[in-house]
Short mmCIF file of C-alpha atoms in Angstrom, two decimals:
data_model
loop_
_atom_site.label_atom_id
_atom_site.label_comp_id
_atom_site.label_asym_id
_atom_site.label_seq_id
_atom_site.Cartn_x
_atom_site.Cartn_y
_atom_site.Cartn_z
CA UNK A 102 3.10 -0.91 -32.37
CA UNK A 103 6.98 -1.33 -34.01
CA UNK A 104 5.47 1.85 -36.33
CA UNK A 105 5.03 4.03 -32.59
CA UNK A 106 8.15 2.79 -31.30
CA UNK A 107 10.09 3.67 -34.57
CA UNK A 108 8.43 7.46 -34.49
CA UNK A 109 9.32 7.57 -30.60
CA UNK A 110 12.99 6.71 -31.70
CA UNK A 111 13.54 9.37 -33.99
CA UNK A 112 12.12 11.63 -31.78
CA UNK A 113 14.32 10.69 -28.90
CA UNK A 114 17.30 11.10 -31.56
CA UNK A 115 16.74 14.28 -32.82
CA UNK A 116 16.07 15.71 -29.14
CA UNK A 117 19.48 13.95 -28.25
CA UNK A 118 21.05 15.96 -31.22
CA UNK A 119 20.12 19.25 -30.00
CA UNK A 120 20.99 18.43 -26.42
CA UNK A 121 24.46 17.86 -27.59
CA UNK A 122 24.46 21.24 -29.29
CA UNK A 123 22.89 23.14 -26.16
CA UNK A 124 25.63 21.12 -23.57
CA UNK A 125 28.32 22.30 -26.04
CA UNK A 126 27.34 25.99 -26.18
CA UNK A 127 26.97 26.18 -22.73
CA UNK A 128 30.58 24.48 -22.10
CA UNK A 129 32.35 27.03 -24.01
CA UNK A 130 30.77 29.50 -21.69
CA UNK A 131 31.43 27.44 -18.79
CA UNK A 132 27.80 28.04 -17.53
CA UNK A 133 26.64 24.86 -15.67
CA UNK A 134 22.86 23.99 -16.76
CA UNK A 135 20.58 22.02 -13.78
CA UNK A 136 17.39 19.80 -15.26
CA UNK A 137 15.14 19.98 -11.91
CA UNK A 138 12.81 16.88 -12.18
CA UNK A 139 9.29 16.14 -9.77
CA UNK A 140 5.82 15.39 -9.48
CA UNK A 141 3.78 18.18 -9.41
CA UNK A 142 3.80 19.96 -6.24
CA UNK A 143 7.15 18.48 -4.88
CA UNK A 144 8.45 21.86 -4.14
CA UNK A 145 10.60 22.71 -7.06
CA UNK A 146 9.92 26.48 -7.24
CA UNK A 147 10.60 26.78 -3.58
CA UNK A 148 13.59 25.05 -3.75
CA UNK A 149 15.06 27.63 -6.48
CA UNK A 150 13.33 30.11 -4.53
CA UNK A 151 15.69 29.20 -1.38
CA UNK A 152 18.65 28.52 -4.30
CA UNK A 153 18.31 32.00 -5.35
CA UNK A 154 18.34 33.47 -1.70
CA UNK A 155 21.70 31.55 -0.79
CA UNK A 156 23.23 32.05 -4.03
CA UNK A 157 22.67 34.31 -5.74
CA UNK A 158 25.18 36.81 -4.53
CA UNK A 159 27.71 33.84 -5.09
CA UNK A 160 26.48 32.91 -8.32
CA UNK A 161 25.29 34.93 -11.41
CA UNK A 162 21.73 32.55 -11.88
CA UNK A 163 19.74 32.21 -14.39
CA UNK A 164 16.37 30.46 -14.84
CA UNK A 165 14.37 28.82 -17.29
CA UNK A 166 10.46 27.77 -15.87
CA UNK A 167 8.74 24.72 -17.75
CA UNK A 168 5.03 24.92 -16.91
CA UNK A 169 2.26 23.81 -19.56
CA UNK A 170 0.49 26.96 -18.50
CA UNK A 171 0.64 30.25 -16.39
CA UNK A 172 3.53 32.33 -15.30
CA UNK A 173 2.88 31.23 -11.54
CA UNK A 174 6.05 29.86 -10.85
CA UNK A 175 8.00 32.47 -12.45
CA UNK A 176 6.47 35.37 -10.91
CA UNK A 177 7.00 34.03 -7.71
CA UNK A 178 10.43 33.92 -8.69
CA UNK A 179 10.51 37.69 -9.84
CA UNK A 180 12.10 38.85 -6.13
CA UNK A 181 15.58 37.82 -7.35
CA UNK A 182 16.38 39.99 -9.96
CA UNK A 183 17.42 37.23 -12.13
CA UNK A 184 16.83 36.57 -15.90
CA UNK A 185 13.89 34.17 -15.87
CA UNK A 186 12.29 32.74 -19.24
CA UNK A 187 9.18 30.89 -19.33
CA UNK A 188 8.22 28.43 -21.31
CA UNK A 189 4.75 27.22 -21.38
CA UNK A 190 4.30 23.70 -23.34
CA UNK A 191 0.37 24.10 -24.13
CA UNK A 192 -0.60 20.64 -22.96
CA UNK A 193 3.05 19.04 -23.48
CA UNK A 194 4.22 16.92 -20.93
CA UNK A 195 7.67 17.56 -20.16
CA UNK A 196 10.59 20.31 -21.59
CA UNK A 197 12.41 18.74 -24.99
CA UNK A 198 15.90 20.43 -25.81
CA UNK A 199 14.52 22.24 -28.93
CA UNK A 200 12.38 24.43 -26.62
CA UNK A 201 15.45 25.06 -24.79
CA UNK A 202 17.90 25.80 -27.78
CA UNK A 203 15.31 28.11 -29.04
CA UNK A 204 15.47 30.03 -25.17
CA UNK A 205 19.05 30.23 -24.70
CA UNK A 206 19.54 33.15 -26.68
CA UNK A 207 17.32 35.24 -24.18
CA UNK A 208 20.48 34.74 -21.53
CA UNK A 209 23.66 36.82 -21.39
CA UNK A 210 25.66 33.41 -21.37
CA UNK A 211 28.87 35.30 -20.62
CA UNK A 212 27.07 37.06 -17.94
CA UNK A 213 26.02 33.60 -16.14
CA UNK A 214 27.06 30.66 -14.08
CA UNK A 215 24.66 28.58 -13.49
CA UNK A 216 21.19 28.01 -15.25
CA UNK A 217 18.81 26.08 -13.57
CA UNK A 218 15.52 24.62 -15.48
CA UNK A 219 12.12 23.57 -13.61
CA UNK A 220 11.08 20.83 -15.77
CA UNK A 221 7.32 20.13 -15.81
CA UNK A 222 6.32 18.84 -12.86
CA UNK A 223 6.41 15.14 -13.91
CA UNK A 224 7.77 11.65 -12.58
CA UNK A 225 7.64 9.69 -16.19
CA UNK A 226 8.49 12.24 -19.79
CA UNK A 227 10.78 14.35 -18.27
CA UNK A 228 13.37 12.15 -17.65
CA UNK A 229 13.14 10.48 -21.22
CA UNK A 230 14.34 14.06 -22.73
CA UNK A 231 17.61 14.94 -22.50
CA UNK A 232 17.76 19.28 -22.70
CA UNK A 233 21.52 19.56 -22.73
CA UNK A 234 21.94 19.91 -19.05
CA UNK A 235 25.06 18.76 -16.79
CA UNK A 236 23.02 16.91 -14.51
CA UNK A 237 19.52 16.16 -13.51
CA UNK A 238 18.31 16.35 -9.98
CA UNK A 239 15.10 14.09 -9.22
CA UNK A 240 13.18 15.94 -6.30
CA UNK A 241 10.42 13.86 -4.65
CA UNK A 242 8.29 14.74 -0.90
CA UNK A 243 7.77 12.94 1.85
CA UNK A 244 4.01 13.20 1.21
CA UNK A 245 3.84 11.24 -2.12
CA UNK A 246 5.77 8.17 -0.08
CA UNK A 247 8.55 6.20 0.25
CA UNK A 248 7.88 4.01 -2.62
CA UNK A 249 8.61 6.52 -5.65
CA UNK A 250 11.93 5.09 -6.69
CA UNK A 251 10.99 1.63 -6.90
CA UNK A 252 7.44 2.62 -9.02
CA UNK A 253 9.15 5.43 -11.57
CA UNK A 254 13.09 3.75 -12.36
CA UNK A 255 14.07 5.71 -14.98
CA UNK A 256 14.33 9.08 -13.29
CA UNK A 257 16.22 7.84 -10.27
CA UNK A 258 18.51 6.22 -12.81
CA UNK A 259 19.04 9.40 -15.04
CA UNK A 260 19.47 11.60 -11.88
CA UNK A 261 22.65 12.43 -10.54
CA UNK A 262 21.29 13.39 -7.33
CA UNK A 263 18.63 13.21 -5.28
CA UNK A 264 16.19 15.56 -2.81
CA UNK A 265 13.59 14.16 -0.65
CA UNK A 266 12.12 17.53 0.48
CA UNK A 267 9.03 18.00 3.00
CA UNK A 268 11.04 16.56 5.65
CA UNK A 269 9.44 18.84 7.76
CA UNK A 270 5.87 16.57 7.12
CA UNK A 271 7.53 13.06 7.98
CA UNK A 272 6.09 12.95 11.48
CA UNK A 273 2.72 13.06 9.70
CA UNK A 274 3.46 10.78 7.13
CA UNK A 275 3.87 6.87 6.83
CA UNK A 276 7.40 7.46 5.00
CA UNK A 277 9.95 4.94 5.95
CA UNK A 278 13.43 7.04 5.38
CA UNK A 279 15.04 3.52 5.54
CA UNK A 280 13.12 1.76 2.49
CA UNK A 281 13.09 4.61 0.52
CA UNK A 282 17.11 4.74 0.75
CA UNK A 283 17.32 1.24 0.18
CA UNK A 284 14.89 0.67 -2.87
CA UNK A 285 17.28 3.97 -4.27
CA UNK A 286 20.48 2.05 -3.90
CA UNK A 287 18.84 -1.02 -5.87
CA UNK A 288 18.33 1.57 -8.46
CA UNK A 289 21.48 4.26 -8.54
CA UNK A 290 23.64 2.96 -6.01
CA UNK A 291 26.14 5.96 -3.87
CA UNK A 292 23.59 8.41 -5.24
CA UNK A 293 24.07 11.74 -3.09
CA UNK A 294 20.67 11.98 -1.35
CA UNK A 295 19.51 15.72 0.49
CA UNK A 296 16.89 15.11 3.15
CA UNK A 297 15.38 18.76 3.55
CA UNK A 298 12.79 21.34 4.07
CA UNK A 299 12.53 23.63 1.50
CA UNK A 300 10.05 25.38 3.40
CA UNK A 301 11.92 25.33 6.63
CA UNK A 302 15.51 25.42 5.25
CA UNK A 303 16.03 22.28 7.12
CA UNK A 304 18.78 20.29 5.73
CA UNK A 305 19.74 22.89 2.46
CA UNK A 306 23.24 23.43 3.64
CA UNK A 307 24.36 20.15 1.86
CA UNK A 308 22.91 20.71 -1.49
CA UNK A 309 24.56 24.24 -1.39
CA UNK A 310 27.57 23.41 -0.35
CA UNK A 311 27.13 19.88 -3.61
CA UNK A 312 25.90 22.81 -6.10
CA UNK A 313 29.41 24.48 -5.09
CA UNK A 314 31.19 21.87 -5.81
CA UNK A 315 29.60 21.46 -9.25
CA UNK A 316 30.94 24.70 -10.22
CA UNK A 317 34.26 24.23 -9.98
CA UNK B 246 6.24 20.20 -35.88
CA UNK B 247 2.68 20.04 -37.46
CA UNK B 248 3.73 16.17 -38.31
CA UNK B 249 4.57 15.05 -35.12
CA UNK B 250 0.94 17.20 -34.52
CA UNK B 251 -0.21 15.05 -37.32
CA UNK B 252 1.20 11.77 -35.39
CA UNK B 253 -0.33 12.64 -32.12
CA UNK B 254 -3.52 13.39 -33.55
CA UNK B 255 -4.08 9.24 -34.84
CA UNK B 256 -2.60 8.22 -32.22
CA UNK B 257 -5.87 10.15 -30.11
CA UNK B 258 -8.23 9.07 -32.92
CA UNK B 259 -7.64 5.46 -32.64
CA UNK B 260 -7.50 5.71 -28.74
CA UNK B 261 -10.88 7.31 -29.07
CA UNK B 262 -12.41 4.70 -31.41
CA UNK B 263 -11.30 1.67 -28.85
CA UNK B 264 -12.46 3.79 -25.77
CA UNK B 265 -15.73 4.10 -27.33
CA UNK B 266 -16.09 -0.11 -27.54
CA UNK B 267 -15.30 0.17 -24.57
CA UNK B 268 -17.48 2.04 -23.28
CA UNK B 269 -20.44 0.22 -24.84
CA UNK B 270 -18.91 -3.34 -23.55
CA UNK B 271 -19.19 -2.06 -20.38
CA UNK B 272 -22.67 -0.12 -20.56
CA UNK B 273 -24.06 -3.31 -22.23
CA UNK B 274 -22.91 -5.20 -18.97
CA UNK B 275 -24.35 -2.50 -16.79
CA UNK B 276 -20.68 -2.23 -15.18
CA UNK B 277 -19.58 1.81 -14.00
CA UNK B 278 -15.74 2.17 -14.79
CA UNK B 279 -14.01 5.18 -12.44
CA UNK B 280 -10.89 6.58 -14.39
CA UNK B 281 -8.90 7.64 -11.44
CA UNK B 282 -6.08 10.14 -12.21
CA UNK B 283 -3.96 12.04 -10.24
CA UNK B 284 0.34 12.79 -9.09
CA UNK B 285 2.71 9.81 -7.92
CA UNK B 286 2.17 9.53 -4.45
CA UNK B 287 -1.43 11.54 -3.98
CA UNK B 288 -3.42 8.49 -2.89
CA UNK B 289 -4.98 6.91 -5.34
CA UNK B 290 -3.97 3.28 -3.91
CA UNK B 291 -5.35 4.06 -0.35
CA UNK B 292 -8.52 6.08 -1.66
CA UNK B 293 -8.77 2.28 -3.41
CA UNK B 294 -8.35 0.70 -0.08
CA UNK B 295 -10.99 2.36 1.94
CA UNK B 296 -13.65 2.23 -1.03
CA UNK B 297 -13.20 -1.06 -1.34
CA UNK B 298 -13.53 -2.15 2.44
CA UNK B 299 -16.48 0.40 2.53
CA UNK B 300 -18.08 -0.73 -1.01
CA UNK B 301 -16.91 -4.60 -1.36
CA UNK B 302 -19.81 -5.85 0.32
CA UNK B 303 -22.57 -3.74 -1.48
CA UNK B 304 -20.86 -3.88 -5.26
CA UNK B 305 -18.84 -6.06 -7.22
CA UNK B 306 -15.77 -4.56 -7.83
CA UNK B 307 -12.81 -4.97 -10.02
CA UNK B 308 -9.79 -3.28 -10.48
CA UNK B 309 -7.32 -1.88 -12.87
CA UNK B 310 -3.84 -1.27 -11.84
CA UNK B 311 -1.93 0.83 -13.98
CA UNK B 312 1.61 0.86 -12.93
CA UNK B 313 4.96 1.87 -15.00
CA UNK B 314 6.48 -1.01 -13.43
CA UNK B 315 5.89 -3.60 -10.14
CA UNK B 316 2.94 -5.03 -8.63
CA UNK B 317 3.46 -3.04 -5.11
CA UNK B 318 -0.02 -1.12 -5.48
CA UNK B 319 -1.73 -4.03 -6.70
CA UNK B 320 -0.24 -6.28 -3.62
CA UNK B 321 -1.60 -4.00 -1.16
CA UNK B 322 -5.21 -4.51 -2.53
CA UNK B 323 -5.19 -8.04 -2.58
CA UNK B 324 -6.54 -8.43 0.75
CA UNK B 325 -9.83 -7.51 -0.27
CA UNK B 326 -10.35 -10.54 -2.46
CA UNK B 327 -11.49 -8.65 -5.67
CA UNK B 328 -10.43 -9.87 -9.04
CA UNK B 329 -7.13 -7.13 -10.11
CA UNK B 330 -5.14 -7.13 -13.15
CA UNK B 331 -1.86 -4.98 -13.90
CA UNK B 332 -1.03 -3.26 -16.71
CA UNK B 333 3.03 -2.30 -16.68
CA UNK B 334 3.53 0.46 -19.36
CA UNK B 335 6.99 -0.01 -18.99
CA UNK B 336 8.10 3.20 -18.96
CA UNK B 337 4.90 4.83 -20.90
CA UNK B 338 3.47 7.30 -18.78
CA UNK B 339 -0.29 6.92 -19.06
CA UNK B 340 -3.01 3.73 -19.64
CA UNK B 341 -4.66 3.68 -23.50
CA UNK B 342 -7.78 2.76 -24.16
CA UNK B 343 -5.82 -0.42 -25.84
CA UNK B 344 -4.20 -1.83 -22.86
CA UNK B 345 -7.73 -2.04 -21.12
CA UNK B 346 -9.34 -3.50 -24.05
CA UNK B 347 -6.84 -6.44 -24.13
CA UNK B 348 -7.27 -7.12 -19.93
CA UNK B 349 -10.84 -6.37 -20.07
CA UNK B 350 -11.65 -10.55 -20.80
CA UNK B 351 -9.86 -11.39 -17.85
CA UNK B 352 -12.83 -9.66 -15.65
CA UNK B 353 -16.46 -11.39 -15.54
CA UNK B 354 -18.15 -8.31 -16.72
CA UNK B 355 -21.42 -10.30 -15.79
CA UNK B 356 -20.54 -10.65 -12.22
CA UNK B 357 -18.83 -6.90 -12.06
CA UNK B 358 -20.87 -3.37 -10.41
CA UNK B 359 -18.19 -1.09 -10.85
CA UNK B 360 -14.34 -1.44 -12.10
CA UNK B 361 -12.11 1.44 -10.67
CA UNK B 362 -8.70 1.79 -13.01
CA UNK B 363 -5.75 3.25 -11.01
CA UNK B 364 -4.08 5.18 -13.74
CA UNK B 365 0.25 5.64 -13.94
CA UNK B 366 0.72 8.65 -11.53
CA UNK B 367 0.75 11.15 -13.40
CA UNK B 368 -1.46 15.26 -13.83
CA UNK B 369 -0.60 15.22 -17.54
CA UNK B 370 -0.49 12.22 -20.09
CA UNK B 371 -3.60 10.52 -18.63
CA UNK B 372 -6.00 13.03 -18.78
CA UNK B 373 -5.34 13.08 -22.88
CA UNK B 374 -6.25 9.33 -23.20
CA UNK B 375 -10.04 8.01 -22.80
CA UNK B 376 -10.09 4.36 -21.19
CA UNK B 377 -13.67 3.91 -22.20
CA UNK B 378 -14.70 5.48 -18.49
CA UNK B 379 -17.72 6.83 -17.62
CA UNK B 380 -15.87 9.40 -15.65
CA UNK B 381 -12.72 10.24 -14.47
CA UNK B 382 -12.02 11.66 -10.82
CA UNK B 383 -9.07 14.24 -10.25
CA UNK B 384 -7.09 13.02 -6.93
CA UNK B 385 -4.78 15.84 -5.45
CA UNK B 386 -3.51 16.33 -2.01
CA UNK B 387 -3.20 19.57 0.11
CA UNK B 388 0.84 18.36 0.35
CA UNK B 389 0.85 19.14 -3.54
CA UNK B 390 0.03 23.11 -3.12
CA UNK B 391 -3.17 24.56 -3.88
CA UNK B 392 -2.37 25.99 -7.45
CA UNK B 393 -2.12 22.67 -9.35
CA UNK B 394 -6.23 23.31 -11.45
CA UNK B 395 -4.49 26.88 -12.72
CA UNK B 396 -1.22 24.78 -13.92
CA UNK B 397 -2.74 21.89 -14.86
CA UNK B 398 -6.24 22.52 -16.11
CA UNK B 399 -7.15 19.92 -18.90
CA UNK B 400 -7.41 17.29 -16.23
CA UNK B 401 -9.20 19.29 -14.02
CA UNK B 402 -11.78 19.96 -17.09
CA UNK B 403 -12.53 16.39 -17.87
CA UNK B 404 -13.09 15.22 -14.17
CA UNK B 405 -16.57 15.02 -13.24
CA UNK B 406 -14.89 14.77 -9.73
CA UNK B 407 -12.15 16.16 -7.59
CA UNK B 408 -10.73 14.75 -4.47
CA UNK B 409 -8.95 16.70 -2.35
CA UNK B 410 -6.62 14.39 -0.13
CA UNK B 411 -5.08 14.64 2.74
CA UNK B 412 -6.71 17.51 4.40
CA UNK B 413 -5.02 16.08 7.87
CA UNK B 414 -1.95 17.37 6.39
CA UNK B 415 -3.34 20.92 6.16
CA UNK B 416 -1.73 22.50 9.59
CA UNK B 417 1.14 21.59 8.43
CA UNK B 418 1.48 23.09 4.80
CA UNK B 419 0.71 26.80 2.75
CA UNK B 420 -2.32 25.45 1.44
CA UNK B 421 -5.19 27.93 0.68
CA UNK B 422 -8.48 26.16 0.07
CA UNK B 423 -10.19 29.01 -1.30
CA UNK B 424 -7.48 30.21 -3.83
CA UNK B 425 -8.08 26.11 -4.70
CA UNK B 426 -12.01 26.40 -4.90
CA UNK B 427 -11.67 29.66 -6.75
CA UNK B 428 -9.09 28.18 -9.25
CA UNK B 429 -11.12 25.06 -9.64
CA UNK B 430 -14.24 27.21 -10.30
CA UNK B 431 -12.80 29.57 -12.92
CA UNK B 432 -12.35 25.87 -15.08
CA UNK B 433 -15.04 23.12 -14.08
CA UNK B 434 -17.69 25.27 -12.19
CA UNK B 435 -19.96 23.36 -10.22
CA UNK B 436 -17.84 20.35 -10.49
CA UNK B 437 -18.41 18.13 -7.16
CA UNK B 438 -15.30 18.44 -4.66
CA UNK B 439 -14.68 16.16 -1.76
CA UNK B 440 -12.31 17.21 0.66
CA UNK B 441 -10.65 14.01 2.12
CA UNK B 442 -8.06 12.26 4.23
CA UNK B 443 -7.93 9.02 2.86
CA UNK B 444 -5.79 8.06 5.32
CA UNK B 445 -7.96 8.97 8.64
CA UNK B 446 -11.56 8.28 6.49
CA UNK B 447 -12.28 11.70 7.02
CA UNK B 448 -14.49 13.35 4.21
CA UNK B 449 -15.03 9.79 2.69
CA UNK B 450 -18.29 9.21 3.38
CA UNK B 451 -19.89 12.08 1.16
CA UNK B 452 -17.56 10.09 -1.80
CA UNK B 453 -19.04 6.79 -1.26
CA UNK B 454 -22.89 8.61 -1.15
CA UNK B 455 -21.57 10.04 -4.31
CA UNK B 456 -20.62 6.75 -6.19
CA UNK B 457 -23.87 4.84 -4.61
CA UNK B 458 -25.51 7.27 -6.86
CA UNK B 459 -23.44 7.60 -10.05
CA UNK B 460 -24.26 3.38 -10.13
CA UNK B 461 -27.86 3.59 -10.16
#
């Protein structure tokens, strides 16, 4: 078992080496880099989707899709006109900061502003792997219940903010808005939280006007 | 890279080897272990709930809880006075064939029908790790989009069983259930599919015909 753990350390080292490279060569170019972190099916892609509508004329974007397999979320992506790399993991779990090191070449870096990266969609390995971003956002629905923060920690700890998107399905739901906030402050207490639609574009001015401030 | 291959690749053989005394510890007790996998949040605690107030009085059942950390799932179960055990990864991100080895004594596999294991939520990890089950059932919900056996097939192609939860949700969201049937189709054809809310009961019924007859 102390053999595993050992192997799991280096790993974690050498990914936190490269991180440190990819944050520094995206801080001379001043481009700010977004790890997007969620279940699978949270709404991630429509969240960038609606990202890329609002800012896009703002912001030069640039995107970076982690998805074991398939294009899918890319293509739907495609409308923007923004550069959009895949990169498909074959089986692998969650985005490590070699993948993305070995990417970042594919972007005009002095052409862009902000890079956002859809992590596989994920509650547990993704947050373990640092990729070299400024900050992560944890994105979790209505739908998979108000208990997510207490049952996965780390994430909510790593995060610097959070959206609880598919507010739009809470009438149908038994999600209690109050325990969820208050099992998140045990965790990552003054924590920016975004209740929104994605969908409806409920509740998105806030995280716009955030990601602005991030920028700056 | 082809180390940490090398790595992964005894770290699957030895999970393998356990699984399978497991599996024959359980066979020789004539006890049916359900591998249930599926996202944080899809159901797999209340699909627990109503097969156990539906089942309890025809089968003995026992239960795995899988859980990174707490005992929250577990606590809502305990009303239906059937021996539970949790395993806390502590931040791993899937049950081993290992961990259910080591709890396995604490059940009285004389006195046990079937024993359901709740795996960590999570569409990845588990599906790569045999528990020693004789199946494993695929839990999704409508909430989650219908595209999730295209981007994440291997689970989908181990399952001898998909559940599709919370159909009452389906007014309210995008999701297309024949783009999911067709998906599913193109990588487990023929592979059973019950469309559920395990919330309302609805759909359950044709699940609980189905285990009555996977136990016999």
């Amino acid at each position: 078992m102390s053999m595993e753990i050992k192997i799991m350390k280096n790993i974690l080292d050498r990914n936190q080496n490269k991180a440190d490279e990819v944050r520094k060569s995206l801080a001379e170019k001043n481009v700010l880099m977004v790890n997007i972190i969620s279940s699978p099916g949270a709404g991630k892609t429509t969240l960038l989707e609606q990202t890329c509508r609002e800012l896009s004329g703002e912001y030069r974007i640039g995107i970076i899709e982690g998805d074991i397999t398939t294009d899918r979320d890319a293509r739907r992506l495609q409308k923007y006109d923004i550069p959009i790399v895949v990169i498909n993991t074959e089986g692998g779990c969650h985005l490590d900061s070699h993948s993305i090191s070995k990417v970042l070449g594919s972007f005009d870096l002095d052409n862009l502003d902000i890079l956002f990266v859809e992590n596989v969609g994920n509650l547990v390995c993704p947050s373990q792997f640092e990729l070299g971003e400024n900050f992560k956002l944890a994105l979790v629905s209505t739908a998979e219940g108000d208990d997510k923060p207490a049952k996965y920690p780390m994430l909510f700890r790593e995060a610097r903010a959070v959206m609880l998107n598919k507010i739009d399905l809470l009438p149908y739901t038994n999600f209690n808005l109050d325990a969820f906030r208050s099992d998140l402050a045990n965790i990552n207490p003054r924590i920016p939280l975004f209740p929104a639609s994605c969908t409806t574009g409920d509740g998105l001015a806030e995280w716009f006007r955030w990601i602005r401030i991030q920028t700056i």
